[in-house]
Amino acid sequence: MKLGMVGLGRMGAGMTARLRGGGHEVIGFDRDPKVSEVASLDELVGKLDQPRVVWMMVPSGDPTEQSIEALAKLLATGDILIDGGNSNFRDSIRRAEMLAEDGVVFVDAGVSGGIWGLKEGFSLMLGGTDTAINTLKPALDTLAPTDGWAHVGPSGAGHFVKMVHNGIEYGMMQSYAEGFAILEASKLFPSLDLHQVAEVWRHGSVVRSWLLDLAASALEKDPDLSQLKGFVQDSGEGRWTIAEAIEEDVPAPVIALSLFTRFASRQDDAFANRLLAALRHEFGGHAIESR
C-alpha cells in the first residue's frame, strides 16, 4: 500500500525502512530538511492517492497537536490519519471526534519496539474503527512480527493499552536495576561478573526477557556502567498510568514507586539508576548523560 510517514526520527525512520522492505510505497516528511523527502505536509498529501493514509511518528504533546491541526486542513473525507506517538489516550479520543466532523478517520497506534523494531518488528496496539484497521492491515502485517499487532478497541484504546504497557515496563526495569545493584554492592562476593550473571539468566531462567537481554548487552559494553550518569528521564506514560490507577481505585504500588525512583535518580548517581539509564538507551536510543 501507499502511505505518508510524518516524522523520520528513530522510530519513524525504522518503520519507514521496514515498510519499504515489505514492498510498500512510503513518502516521508520531517521538520528537518536534511532527512525529509518532501518540502512540506502539503506536498506529502498531494503525492498520496485517495483515500490517503498518513502515519505520524512525532513527539507527544504540542508537536502532535500542531501536526494534526495542519493535516486536518489538508485531508479529506475517508482519509486515515494515524498517531503512532505516545499520546495521552484522552487526547486521542478528543482528536478522533474532532477529525470525524470533517470525515477524516483517526487511528491511535501504540507502538513498541524501539530502535530494534526495524529488525525484530514493532508491537502495535490499535484503536479505531474496524474499517480503518482492515484498510491498514497490509502495513500492519509488515510492521509487526507474527501475532505482533492487535485491534484492541475504539478510538483511544490503542494509546490506553500502550500507556499501561509502558507503566509495566517501568516496574520491570526497576526490578532488574535493584537486583543488579544488590549483586554489585555485595561485600561477600565482590568479584561477581554482572555480565556473566545476566547471560546465564537469559537461558532458561524464569526472569529471562528482552529487557534482560538488553541489560546483558549494556553490561558487556560497560561492566560497571562507569561511563553513565544515573539520571533517568521519564516520558509521561508512567505518570498517566498511575493517574488512571488512582481514577479506577486500582492499587499499583510497584509502578508508582518505579516512577518516584526515576525522580530520585535526578538527585543521586546510584548503580541501579545507571542501569535504568542504560536500559532506556539500549531499547529506545533515549538520550543518556555521560560522565
GROMACS .gro file of C-alpha atoms in nm:
model
  291
    1MET     CA    1   0.000   0.000   0.000
    2LYS     CA    2   0.098   0.366  -0.032
    3LEU     CA    3   0.119   0.595   0.270
    4GLY     CA    4   0.287   0.901   0.410
    5MET     CA    5   0.511   0.899   0.718
    6VAL     CA    6   0.536   1.220   0.920
    7GLY     CA    7   0.840   1.213   1.149
    8LEU     CA    8   1.158   1.035   1.041
    9GLY     CA    9   1.334   1.011   1.377
   10ARG     CA   10   1.446   0.689   1.546
   11MET     CA   11   1.107   0.519   1.525
   12GLY     CA   12   0.968   0.677   1.209
   13ALA     CA   13   1.280   0.605   1.007
   14GLY     CA   14   1.286   0.241   1.121
   15MET     CA   15   0.917   0.194   1.041
   16THR     CA   16   0.962   0.354   0.701
   17ALA     CA   17   1.250   0.123   0.617
   18ARG     CA   18   1.060  -0.186   0.732
   19LEU     CA   19   0.753  -0.087   0.528
   20ARG     CA   20   0.962  -0.032   0.217
   21GLY     CA   21   1.133  -0.364   0.274
   22GLY     CA   22   0.787  -0.521   0.267
   23GLY     CA   23   0.706  -0.368  -0.070
   24HIS     CA   24   0.504  -0.066   0.043
   25GLU     CA   25   0.549   0.282  -0.103
   26VAL     CA   26   0.624   0.539   0.169
   27ILE     CA   27   0.666   0.914   0.129
   28GLY     CA   28   0.843   1.067   0.428
   29PHE     CA   29   0.824   1.414   0.578
   30ASP     CA   30   1.028   1.555   0.864
   31ARG     CA   31   1.078   1.903   1.002
   32ASP     CA   32   1.450   1.851   0.942
   33PRO     CA   33   1.502   1.925   0.570
   34LYS     CA   34   1.816   1.711   0.571
   35VAL     CA   35   1.611   1.392   0.614
   36SER     CA   36   1.273   1.498   0.472
   37GLU     CA   37   1.179   1.361   0.131
   38VAL     CA   38   0.925   1.634   0.059
   39ALA     CA   39   0.931   2.002   0.138
   40SER     CA   40   0.600   2.026   0.323
   41LEU     CA   41   0.297   1.841   0.455
   42ASP     CA   42   0.104   1.989   0.164
   43GLU     CA   43   0.342   1.824  -0.082
   44LEU     CA   44   0.327   1.494   0.107
   45VAL     CA   45  -0.055   1.484   0.099
   46GLY     CA   46  -0.051   1.580  -0.268
   47LYS     CA   47   0.161   1.277  -0.355
   48LEU     CA   48  -0.080   1.030  -0.194
   49ASP     CA   49  -0.376   0.860  -0.360
   50GLN     CA   50  -0.725   0.894  -0.216
   51PRO     CA   51  -0.830   0.767   0.026
   52ARG     CA   52  -0.499   0.879   0.173
   53VAL     CA   53  -0.317   0.719   0.466
   54VAL     CA   54  -0.084   0.931   0.679
   55TRP     CA   55   0.108   0.784   0.976
   56MET     CA   56   0.253   1.028   1.229
   57MET     CA   57   0.555   0.944   1.447
   58VAL     CA   58   0.618   1.274   1.621
   59PRO     CA   59   0.666   1.362   1.990
   60SER     CA   60   0.351   1.374   2.200
   61GLY     CA   61   0.200   1.699   2.320
   62ASP     CA   62   0.226   2.018   2.116
   63PRO     CA   63   0.416   1.866   1.819
   64THR     CA   64   0.140   1.606   1.772
   65GLU     CA   65  -0.138   1.862   1.823
   66GLN     CA   66   0.016   2.101   1.570
   67SER     CA   67   0.074   1.824   1.315
   68ILE     CA   68  -0.286   1.704   1.343
   69GLU     CA   69  -0.422   2.057   1.308
   70ALA     CA   70  -0.212   2.111   0.994
   71LEU     CA   71  -0.304   1.775   0.840
   72ALA     CA   72  -0.675   1.819   0.920
   73LYS     CA   73  -0.680   2.113   0.678
   74LEU     CA   74  -0.523   1.903   0.402
   75LEU     CA   75  -0.702   1.570   0.435
   76ALA     CA   76  -1.048   1.486   0.304
   77THR     CA   77  -1.341   1.260   0.386
   78GLY     CA   78  -1.235   0.896   0.403
   79ASP     CA   79  -0.865   0.967   0.457
   80ILE     CA   80  -0.697   0.791   0.753
   81LEU     CA   81  -0.468   0.969   0.998
   82ILE     CA   82  -0.269   0.753   1.241
   83ASP     CA   83  -0.097   0.883   1.554
   84GLY     CA   84   0.179   0.639   1.645
   85GLY     CA   85   0.337   0.854   1.915
   86ASN     CA   86   0.295   0.817   2.290
   87SER     CA   87  -0.007   1.045   2.315
   88ASN     CA   88  -0.239   1.053   2.612
   89PHE     CA   89  -0.539   0.833   2.527
   90ARG     CA   90  -0.785   1.105   2.633
   91ASP     CA   91  -0.631   1.337   2.373
   92SER     CA   92  -0.674   1.059   2.116
   93ILE     CA   93  -1.045   1.030   2.194
   94ARG     CA   94  -1.083   1.406   2.153
   95ARG     CA   95  -0.885   1.412   1.829
   96ALA     CA   96  -1.089   1.127   1.680
   97GLU     CA   97  -1.410   1.318   1.749
   98MET     CA   98  -1.268   1.640   1.608
   99LEU     CA   99  -1.145   1.481   1.285
  100ALA     CA  100  -1.466   1.286   1.238
  101GLU     CA  101  -1.653   1.615   1.196
  102ASP     CA  102  -1.469   1.652   0.863
  103GLY     CA  103  -1.492   1.285   0.773
  104VAL     CA  104  -1.126   1.210   0.846
  105VAL     CA  105  -1.075   0.874   1.018
  106PHE     CA  106  -0.840   0.869   1.316
  107VAL     CA  107  -0.645   0.568   1.441
  108ASP     CA  108  -0.436   0.572   1.758
  109ALA     CA  109  -0.146   0.329   1.745
  110GLY     CA  110   0.061   0.235   2.046
  111VAL     CA  111   0.399   0.135   1.906
  112SER     CA  112   0.663  -0.061   2.097
  113GLY     CA  113   0.993  -0.196   1.972
  114GLY     CA  114   1.229   0.097   1.994
  115ILE     CA  115   1.534   0.109   1.771
  116TRP     CA  116   1.522  -0.271   1.738
  117GLY     CA  117   1.184  -0.262   1.566
  118LEU     CA  118   1.334  -0.239   1.218
  119LYS     CA  119   1.493  -0.582   1.259
  120GLU     CA  120   1.262  -0.755   1.507
  121GLY     CA  121   0.931  -0.594   1.417
  122PHE     CA  122   0.712  -0.347   1.606
  123SER     CA  123   0.442  -0.439   1.857
  124LEU     CA  124   0.129  -0.244   1.761
  125MET     CA  125  -0.180  -0.173   1.972
  126LEU     CA  126  -0.451  -0.004   1.765
  127GLY     CA  127  -0.766   0.192   1.847
  128GLY     CA  128  -1.019   0.287   1.583
  129THR     CA  129  -1.291   0.151   1.357
  130ASP     CA  130  -1.291  -0.197   1.206
  131THR     CA  131  -1.296  -0.047   0.858
  132ALA     CA  132  -0.987   0.164   0.919
  133ILE     CA  133  -0.789  -0.122   1.073
  134ASN     CA  134  -0.881  -0.355   0.787
  135THR     CA  135  -0.758  -0.094   0.540
  136LEU     CA  136  -0.426  -0.073   0.726
  137LYS     CA  137  -0.382  -0.450   0.761
  138PRO     CA  138  -0.119  -0.489   0.484
  139ALA     CA  139   0.104  -0.229   0.650
  140LEU     CA  140   0.041  -0.368   0.999
  141ASP     CA  141   0.134  -0.718   0.887
  142THR     CA  142   0.464  -0.582   0.754
  143LEU     CA  143   0.548  -0.366   1.055
  144ALA     CA  144   0.475  -0.626   1.323
  145PRO     CA  145   0.618  -0.973   1.380
  146THR     CA  146   0.376  -1.266   1.363
  147ASP     CA  147   0.088  -1.204   1.608
  148GLY     CA  148   0.250  -0.871   1.696
  149TRP     CA  149  -0.043  -0.636   1.631
  150ALA     CA  150  -0.397  -0.618   1.762
  151HIS     CA  151  -0.707  -0.403   1.721
  152VAL     CA  152  -0.774  -0.350   2.090
  153GLY     CA  153  -1.082  -0.130   2.077
  154PRO     CA  154  -1.231   0.206   1.970
  155SER     CA  155  -1.052   0.538   1.949
  156GLY     CA  156  -0.819   0.589   2.244
  157ALA     CA  157  -0.788   0.219   2.330
  158GLY     CA  158  -0.457   0.180   2.145
  159HIS     CA  159  -0.288   0.456   2.340
  160PHE     CA  160  -0.451   0.340   2.663
  161VAL     CA  161  -0.304  -0.010   2.624
  162LYS     CA  162   0.036   0.135   2.528
  163MET     CA  163   0.028   0.361   2.836
  164VAL     CA  164  -0.022   0.063   3.067
  165HIS     CA  165   0.243  -0.132   2.872
  166ASN     CA  166   0.493   0.143   2.950
  167GLY     CA  167   0.387   0.151   3.315
  168ILE     CA  168   0.463  -0.222   3.337
  169GLU     CA  169   0.794  -0.156   3.165
  170TYR     CA  170   0.883   0.090   3.443
  171GLY     CA  171   0.828  -0.181   3.707
  172MET     CA  172   1.023  -0.449   3.520
  173MET     CA  173   1.319  -0.220   3.460
  174GLN     CA  174   1.321  -0.111   3.823
  175SER     CA  175   1.327  -0.472   3.943
  176TYR     CA  176   1.626  -0.557   3.725
  177ALA     CA  177   1.802  -0.240   3.835
  178GLU     CA  178   1.756  -0.317   4.204
  179GLY     CA  179   1.859  -0.680   4.166
  180PHE     CA  180   2.180  -0.600   3.983
  181ALA     CA  181   2.252  -0.321   4.233
  182ILE     CA  182   2.238  -0.579   4.515
  183LEU     CA  183   2.481  -0.801   4.326
  184GLU     CA  184   2.711  -0.508   4.253
  185ALA     CA  185   2.715  -0.400   4.619
  186SER     CA  186   2.797  -0.744   4.766
  187LYS     CA  187   3.091  -0.736   5.007
  188LEU     CA  188   3.089  -1.115   5.044
  189PHE     CA  189   3.118  -1.172   4.667
  190PRO     CA  190   3.288  -0.858   4.538
  191SER     CA  191   3.417  -1.020   4.219
  192LEU     CA  192   3.080  -1.113   4.071
  193ASP     CA  193   3.074  -1.064   3.694
  194LEU     CA  194   2.740  -0.895   3.634
  195HIS     CA  195   2.752  -0.954   3.261
  196GLN     CA  196   2.809  -1.326   3.325
  197VAL     CA  197   2.511  -1.333   3.563
  198ALA     CA  198   2.290  -1.157   3.309
  199GLU     CA  199   2.396  -1.404   3.040
  200VAL     CA  200   2.322  -1.714   3.247
  201TRP     CA  201   1.983  -1.575   3.350
  202ARG     CA  202   1.898  -1.524   2.982
  203HIS     CA  203   1.897  -1.902   2.922
  204GLY     CA  204   1.621  -2.099   3.093
  205SER     CA  205   1.570  -1.864   3.388
  206VAL     CA  206   1.219  -1.754   3.488
  207VAL     CA  207   1.334  -1.391   3.482
  208ARG     CA  208   1.455  -1.401   3.122
  209SER     CA  209   1.315  -1.131   2.894
  210TRP     CA  210   1.417  -0.891   2.621
  211LEU     CA  211   1.495  -0.630   2.886
  212LEU     CA  212   1.737  -0.878   3.045
  213ASP     CA  213   1.896  -0.928   2.702
  214LEU     CA  214   1.946  -0.554   2.685
  215ALA     CA  215   2.088  -0.545   3.038
  216ALA     CA  216   2.342  -0.809   2.934
  217SER     CA  217   2.430  -0.600   2.628
  218ALA     CA  218   2.480  -0.285   2.836
  219LEU     CA  219   2.693  -0.466   3.097
  220GLU     CA  220   2.909  -0.622   2.827
  221LYS     CA  221   2.989  -0.280   2.685
  222ASP     CA  222   3.049  -0.114   3.024
  223PRO     CA  223   3.066  -0.368   3.311
  224ASP     CA  224   3.036  -0.114   3.593
  225LEU     CA  225   2.839   0.142   3.388
  226SER     CA  226   3.101   0.396   3.484
  227GLN     CA  227   3.051   0.591   3.163
  228LEU     CA  228   2.692   0.679   3.253
  229LYS     CA  229   2.523   0.910   3.496
  230GLY     CA  230   2.229   0.757   3.682
  231PHE     CA  231   1.991   1.026   3.560
  232VAL     CA  232   1.672   0.854   3.444
  233GLN     CA  233   1.419   1.054   3.246
  234ASP     CA  234   1.052   0.968   3.203
  235SER     CA  235   0.837   1.044   2.901
  236GLY     CA  236   0.497   1.066   3.069
  237GLU     CA  237   0.330   0.727   3.032
  238GLY     CA  238   0.419   0.614   3.385
  239ARG     CA  239   0.259   0.926   3.528
  240TRP     CA  240  -0.056   0.872   3.322
  241THR     CA  241  -0.074   0.506   3.422
  242ILE     CA  242  -0.063   0.598   3.790
  243ALA     CA  243  -0.324   0.869   3.737
  244GLU     CA  244  -0.558   0.612   3.580
  245ALA     CA  245  -0.490   0.365   3.860
  246ILE     CA  246  -0.598   0.633   4.107
  247GLU     CA  247  -0.903   0.716   3.894
  248GLU     CA  248  -1.011   0.349   3.887
  249ASP     CA  249  -0.914   0.271   4.250
  250VAL     CA  250  -0.661   0.010   4.137
  251PRO     CA  251  -0.354  -0.036   4.362
  252ALA     CA  252  -0.034  -0.005   4.157
  253PRO     CA  253   0.246   0.037   4.414
  254VAL     CA  254   0.524  -0.110   4.201
  255ILE     CA  255   0.462   0.119   3.905
  256ALA     CA  256   0.420   0.421   4.135
  257LEU     CA  257   0.743   0.353   4.321
  258SER     CA  258   0.924   0.293   3.992
  259LEU     CA  259   0.824   0.639   3.875
  260PHE     CA  260   0.925   0.801   4.202
  261THR     CA  261   1.261   0.624   4.183
  262ARG     CA  262   1.316   0.791   3.848
  263PHE     CA  263   1.251   1.124   4.017
  264ALA     CA  264   1.503   1.032   4.286
  265SER     CA  265   1.761   0.940   4.020
  266ARG     CA  266   1.787   1.304   3.931
  267GLN     CA  267   1.930   1.366   4.277
  268ASP     CA  268   2.184   1.083   4.308
  269ASP     CA  269   2.403   0.859   4.093
  270ALA     CA  270   2.342   0.506   4.224
  271PHE     CA  271   2.434   0.195   4.023
  272ALA     CA  272   2.067   0.096   3.991
  273ASN     CA  273   1.990   0.428   3.826
  274ARG     CA  274   2.282   0.388   3.587
  275LEU     CA  275   2.138   0.052   3.480
  276LEU     CA  276   1.795   0.209   3.429
  277ALA     CA  277   1.953   0.477   3.211
  278ALA     CA  278   2.146   0.211   3.019
  279LEU     CA  279   1.830   0.006   2.956
  280ARG     CA  280   1.637   0.304   2.819
  281HIS     CA  281   1.929   0.377   2.586
  282GLU     CA  282   1.954   0.013   2.475
  283PHE     CA  283   1.590  -0.037   2.378
  284GLY     CA  284   1.490   0.307   2.262
  285GLY     CA  285   1.805   0.502   2.188
  286HIS     CA  286   1.693   0.752   2.453
  287ALA     CA  287   1.941   1.018   2.550
  288ILE     CA  288   2.181   0.943   2.833
  289GLU     CA  289   2.409   1.165   3.036
  290SER     CA  290   2.774   1.060   3.020
  291ARG     CA  291   3.033   1.135   3.280
   0.00000   0.00000   0.00000
